[in-house]
Short mmCIF file of C-alpha atoms in Angstrom, two decimals:
data_model
loop_
_atom_site.label_atom_id
_atom_site.label_comp_id
_atom_site.label_asym_id
_atom_site.label_seq_id
_atom_site.Cartn_x
_atom_site.Cartn_y
_atom_site.Cartn_z
CA MET A 1 8.38 4.88 -22.61
CA ASN A 2 5.88 2.48 -21.04
CA PRO A 3 5.51 2.88 -17.25
CA ASP A 4 7.46 0.20 -15.39
CA PRO A 5 5.68 -0.91 -12.18
CA ALA A 6 8.99 -2.15 -10.75
CA ARG A 7 10.19 1.47 -10.59
CA ILE A 8 7.15 3.05 -8.89
CA PHE A 9 8.65 2.54 -5.43
CA GLN A 10 12.31 2.20 -6.39
CA GLY A 11 14.52 3.38 -3.54
CA THR A 12 11.76 3.36 -0.92
CA ALA A 13 11.82 -0.17 0.50
CA TRP A 14 14.03 0.53 3.56
CA TYR A 15 11.72 3.37 4.61
CA TYR A 16 8.60 1.45 3.62
CA ARG A 17 9.31 -1.37 6.06
CA ARG A 18 10.05 1.01 8.94
CA TYR A 19 7.71 3.97 8.51
CA ARG A 20 4.48 2.67 7.00
CA ARG A 21 1.57 2.78 9.41
CA PRO A 22 0.53 -0.72 10.59
CA TYR A 23 -2.91 -1.96 9.64
CA PRO A 24 -5.55 -1.63 12.37
CA VAL A 25 -5.25 -4.83 14.43
CA GLN A 26 -8.88 -5.81 13.94
CA LEU A 27 -8.59 -5.75 10.14
CA PRO A 28 -6.46 -8.90 9.65
CA ASN A 29 -8.33 -10.56 12.52
CA ASP A 30 -11.60 -10.06 10.65
CA MET A 31 -10.06 -11.49 7.48
CA VAL A 32 -8.95 -14.62 9.35
CA ALA A 33 -12.44 -15.08 10.80
CA TYR A 34 -14.34 -14.35 7.59
CA PHE A 35 -12.36 -16.80 5.46
CA HIS A 36 -11.99 -19.40 8.25
CA LEU A 37 -8.21 -19.46 8.05
CA ASN A 38 -7.34 -22.40 10.28
CA GLY A 39 -3.76 -23.21 9.39
CA SER A 40 -4.53 -24.95 6.11
CA GLY A 41 -4.76 -23.59 2.57
CA ARG A 42 -2.63 -21.10 0.69
CA LEU A 43 -2.39 -17.31 0.90
CA LEU A 44 -1.41 -15.15 -2.08
CA ASP A 45 -0.52 -11.53 -1.28
CA LEU A 46 -0.41 -9.33 -4.39
CA GLY A 47 1.64 -6.15 -4.27
CA CYS A 48 2.97 -7.48 -0.98
CA GLY A 49 5.48 -4.67 -0.43
CA THR A 50 7.64 -5.48 2.57
CA GLY A 51 5.29 -8.15 3.88
CA GLU A 52 3.00 -6.06 6.11
CA LEU A 53 0.13 -8.50 5.51
CA THR A 54 1.99 -11.56 4.25
CA VAL A 55 3.98 -12.20 7.40
CA PRO A 56 1.21 -11.98 10.03
CA LEU A 57 -1.35 -13.84 7.89
CA SER A 58 1.12 -16.64 7.13
CA ALA A 59 0.55 -17.93 10.67
CA HIS A 60 -3.02 -18.83 9.68
CA VAL A 61 -2.30 -20.83 6.48
CA ALA A 62 -0.18 -23.78 5.47
CA ASP A 63 1.89 -21.73 3.05
CA ALA A 64 1.95 -18.21 1.63
CA ILE A 65 3.20 -16.46 -1.48
CA GLY A 66 4.12 -12.78 -1.69
CA VAL A 67 4.24 -11.17 -5.14
CA ASP A 68 5.64 -7.72 -5.86
CA PRO A 69 7.27 -6.04 -8.90
CA SER A 70 10.06 -4.59 -6.74
CA LEU A 71 13.03 -6.77 -5.83
CA ASP A 72 14.02 -4.26 -3.12
CA MET A 73 10.60 -4.62 -1.48
CA LEU A 74 10.91 -8.40 -1.53
CA GLU A 75 14.35 -8.28 0.10
CA GLU A 76 12.90 -6.24 2.97
CA ALA A 77 9.93 -8.64 3.15
CA LYS A 78 12.33 -11.58 3.48
CA ALA A 79 14.12 -9.77 6.28
CA ARG A 80 10.80 -9.11 8.05
CA ALA A 81 9.87 -12.79 7.78
CA ALA A 82 13.27 -13.93 9.05
CA GLN A 83 13.04 -11.55 11.99
CA ALA A 84 9.63 -13.02 12.87
CA GLY A 85 10.90 -16.59 12.48
CA VAL A 86 8.49 -17.27 9.61
CA ALA A 87 9.56 -19.90 7.08
CA ASN A 88 6.40 -20.79 5.11
CA ILE A 89 6.45 -17.88 2.64
CA ARG A 90 7.68 -17.95 -0.95
CA TRP A 91 8.52 -14.57 -2.51
CA ILE A 92 8.05 -13.95 -6.24
CA GLN A 93 9.10 -10.87 -8.20
CA GLY A 94 6.39 -10.08 -10.72
CA ARG A 95 3.15 -8.34 -11.52
CA ALA A 96 -0.23 -9.28 -10.08
CA GLU A 97 -1.64 -9.53 -13.61
CA ASP A 98 0.83 -12.30 -14.45
CA ILE A 99 -0.11 -14.80 -11.73
CA SER A 100 -0.57 -18.30 -13.17
CA PHE A 101 -2.52 -21.46 -12.43
CA ASP A 102 0.46 -23.17 -10.81
CA LEU A 103 -0.31 -21.07 -7.71
CA ALA A 104 -3.71 -22.71 -7.28
CA PRO A 105 -5.61 -23.65 -5.23
CA LEU A 106 -5.77 -20.47 -3.16
CA ARG A 107 -7.71 -19.99 0.05
CA LEU A 108 -7.21 -16.24 0.14
CA THR A 109 -5.75 -13.59 -2.16
CA THR A 110 -5.00 -10.21 -0.62
CA ALA A 111 -4.18 -6.80 -2.06
CA GLY A 112 -3.18 -4.45 0.74
CA VAL A 113 -3.37 -0.84 -0.47
CA SER A 114 -1.95 -2.04 -3.79
CA PHE A 115 -5.01 -2.85 -5.89
CA HIS A 116 -5.18 0.66 -7.36
CA TRP A 117 -1.86 0.03 -9.17
CA MET A 118 -3.18 -3.08 -10.93
CA ARG A 119 -5.25 -3.92 -14.00
CA GLN A 120 -8.10 -4.62 -11.70
CA GLU A 121 -10.50 -6.53 -13.94
CA VAL A 122 -7.72 -8.94 -14.95
CA VAL A 123 -6.63 -9.52 -11.34
CA LEU A 124 -10.20 -10.09 -10.10
CA THR A 125 -10.84 -12.69 -12.81
CA LYS A 126 -7.55 -14.52 -12.25
CA ALA A 127 -7.95 -14.51 -8.47
CA TYR A 128 -11.42 -16.01 -8.82
CA GLU A 129 -10.22 -18.74 -11.15
CA LEU A 130 -7.36 -19.74 -8.83
CA THR A 131 -9.47 -19.72 -5.64
CA GLU A 132 -11.07 -22.74 -4.03
CA VAL A 133 -14.78 -22.64 -3.22
CA GLY A 134 -15.32 -20.94 0.14
CA GLY A 135 -12.10 -18.95 -0.21
CA GLY A 136 -11.87 -15.50 -1.69
CA MET A 137 -10.11 -12.19 -1.95
CA ALA A 138 -9.58 -9.24 0.40
CA ILE A 139 -8.93 -5.78 -1.05
CA ILE A 140 -7.72 -3.12 1.37
CA SER A 141 -7.80 0.60 0.68
CA ASP A 142 -6.80 3.60 2.77
CA ILE A 143 -7.02 7.36 2.56
CA SER A 144 -3.75 9.07 1.67
CA PRO A 145 -2.43 10.84 4.77
CA VAL A 146 -0.64 13.39 2.59
CA ARG A 147 -2.13 13.97 -0.85
CA GLY A 148 -5.80 14.51 -0.01
CA ARG A 149 -7.03 18.06 -0.46
CA ASP A 150 -9.18 17.66 2.64
CA LYS A 151 -6.08 18.02 4.83
CA THR A 152 -6.78 21.53 6.13
CA GLU A 153 -4.61 21.72 9.25
CA ALA A 154 -1.77 24.19 8.71
CA TRP A 155 1.06 21.67 8.97
CA LYS A 156 -0.66 19.24 6.57
CA VAL A 157 -1.24 22.01 4.03
CA ARG A 158 2.37 23.11 4.35
CA ARG A 159 3.63 19.55 3.90
CA ARG A 160 1.71 19.24 0.64
CA GLU A 161 2.92 22.66 -0.51
CA LEU A 162 6.55 21.69 0.04
CA ILE A 163 6.15 18.43 -1.89
CA GLU A 164 4.70 20.40 -4.78
CA LYS A 165 7.43 23.04 -4.51
CA TYR A 166 10.18 20.45 -4.96
CA LEU A 167 8.44 17.89 -7.17
CA GLY A 168 5.65 19.71 -8.99
CA SER A 169 1.90 19.90 -8.59
CA GLU A 170 1.23 16.68 -10.52
CA ARG A 171 1.42 13.63 -8.27
CA ARG A 172 4.47 11.53 -9.08
CA ALA A 173 4.65 7.74 -9.29
CA GLY A 174 8.33 6.95 -9.53
CA ASP A 175 9.69 8.04 -12.91
CA HIS A 176 6.18 8.81 -14.17
CA LEU A 177 3.05 10.59 -13.06
CA HIS A 178 0.34 8.92 -11.01
CA LYS A 179 -2.11 9.39 -13.88
CA ASP A 180 0.17 7.37 -16.20
CA PHE A 181 -0.70 4.29 -14.14
CA ILE A 182 -4.22 5.21 -13.04
CA SER A 183 -6.00 6.97 -15.89
CA GLU A 184 -9.45 6.38 -14.42
CA LYS A 185 -10.65 5.28 -11.02
CA ARG A 186 -13.71 3.06 -10.89
CA PRO A 187 -15.30 2.43 -7.49
CA TYR A 188 -14.31 -0.94 -6.08
CA ALA A 189 -17.98 -1.82 -5.56
CA GLU A 190 -18.56 -1.37 -9.30
CA LEU A 191 -15.51 -3.41 -10.25
CA ILE A 192 -16.45 -6.26 -7.94
CA ALA A 193 -20.06 -6.33 -9.15
CA ALA A 194 -18.78 -6.80 -12.72
CA SER A 195 -16.32 -9.53 -11.69
CA PRO A 196 -16.97 -13.27 -11.20
CA PHE A 197 -17.16 -12.65 -7.43
CA HIS A 198 -20.17 -10.32 -7.91
CA THR A 199 -20.74 -9.50 -4.23
CA PHE A 200 -18.71 -8.43 -1.21
CA VAL A 201 -18.78 -7.51 2.47
CA HIS A 202 -17.41 -4.05 3.28
CA LYS A 203 -15.86 -3.06 6.61
CA GLU A 204 -14.34 0.23 7.79
CA TYR A 205 -11.64 0.84 10.42
CA PRO A 206 -11.18 4.47 11.55
CA TYR A 207 -7.84 5.17 13.23
CA THR A 208 -5.76 7.95 14.74
CA THR A 209 -1.96 7.92 14.64
CA GLU A 210 0.53 10.12 16.51
CA ARG A 211 3.90 10.61 14.85
CA ASP A 212 7.06 12.60 15.49
CA ILE A 213 8.95 14.58 12.85
CA ASP A 214 11.32 11.69 12.05
CA GLN A 215 8.33 9.46 11.31
CA ILE A 216 6.68 12.14 9.18
CA VAL A 217 9.82 12.46 7.03
CA GLY A 218 10.46 8.71 6.96
CA PHE A 219 6.95 8.08 5.71
CA LEU A 220 7.42 10.56 2.85
CA TYR A 221 10.57 8.73 1.80
CA SER A 222 8.51 5.51 1.66
CA THR A 223 6.10 6.93 -0.93
CA SER A 224 6.05 6.81 -4.71
CA TYR A 225 5.69 10.59 -4.91
CA ALA A 226 8.14 12.15 -2.41
CA ASN A 227 11.09 9.82 -1.96
CA LEU A 228 14.82 10.51 -1.90
CA ARG A 229 15.42 9.24 -5.44
CA LEU A 230 12.93 11.72 -6.88
CA LEU A 231 14.28 14.59 -4.77
CA GLY A 232 17.81 13.89 -6.01
CA ASP A 233 20.36 16.58 -5.15
CA ARG A 234 17.63 18.68 -3.53
CA ALA A 235 16.90 16.05 -0.87
CA ASP A 236 18.91 17.74 1.91
CA GLU A 237 17.32 21.10 1.18
CA PHE A 238 13.83 19.56 1.18
CA GLU A 239 14.40 17.75 4.46
CA ARG A 240 15.76 20.83 6.21
CA GLU A 241 12.81 22.91 5.05
CA ILE A 242 10.11 20.40 5.90
CA ARG A 243 11.59 19.72 9.35
CA ASP A 244 11.88 23.44 10.10
CA GLU A 245 8.44 24.37 8.78
CA LEU A 246 6.50 21.53 10.38
CA SER A 247 8.30 21.88 13.72
CA ARG A 248 7.45 25.58 13.72
CA LEU A 249 3.78 24.84 13.07
CA VAL A 250 3.60 22.02 15.65
CA PRO A 251 5.96 22.97 18.50
CA SER A 252 4.89 19.95 20.59
CA GLY A 253 6.40 17.66 17.95
CA LYS A 254 3.27 15.48 18.08
CA PHE A 255 1.67 15.17 14.66
CA ILE A 256 -1.81 13.67 14.75
CA GLU A 257 -3.24 12.02 11.64
CA SER A 258 -6.64 10.40 11.36
CA GLY A 259 -7.82 8.14 8.60
CA LYS A 260 -9.90 5.16 7.67
CA ALA A 261 -8.84 1.79 6.34
CA GLU A 262 -11.41 -0.21 4.41
CA VAL A 263 -11.58 -3.84 3.37
CA TYR A 264 -13.70 -5.51 0.71
CA LEU A 265 -14.20 -9.22 1.41
CA LEU A 266 -15.04 -11.25 -1.72
CA GLN A 267 -16.01 -14.91 -1.44
CA LYS A 268 -16.14 -17.62 -4.10
CA LYS A 269 -19.39 -19.54 -3.60
#
């Protein structure tokens, strides 16, 4: 069975909109400044999820388009836009690789912590072809707050152990394994250098986030690898155990996570 990108995050959208960590405030501000977003032009947000980037950036363009394989994600994105009073966004269910020339001309294409799911060479080439001169693409990446083996604090180790206890040691991606979608991981710098964009500006945004136990659990349910659908009839057992174990290890109930968001700014010259 071929992996279906529409099912990677199936069942997570409600949690995704409410429990995903916001981008560092300076990150979208830098994108607006770098690409001179002044209220004109078109934004295309690939793998838009629940509109975390699409909605705030739409204030700086004439119109915006959010594309995502998941209909559930798009429904939550529409709700986010409606709540913010935003009416200049069109939402399209589909894959980033399938974008067509009728979306041109683009001022900016974004991929917010979604580029790793895509056929990257195809997306880079298509984005370049659809972009007006002076516009470009912004690719955002972030360190996983859960899966990284560098998480050595006791509660972070225990969180990873419990995920593996209930769902196996191989990282899941919906109905498949993560490696089914991402068989090799080329550095973004290498991919960009081989693309029509050729060059980029790279910026980093370190951050620290404090969460409570509800937010820790809610975030897990927003992921492709530890959500309620995958846990199935063991979901209640998993939640009881992770709440008990993590609360025992962090009696204050304040869970501190540090990370680093990165953005690659590519301009068509």
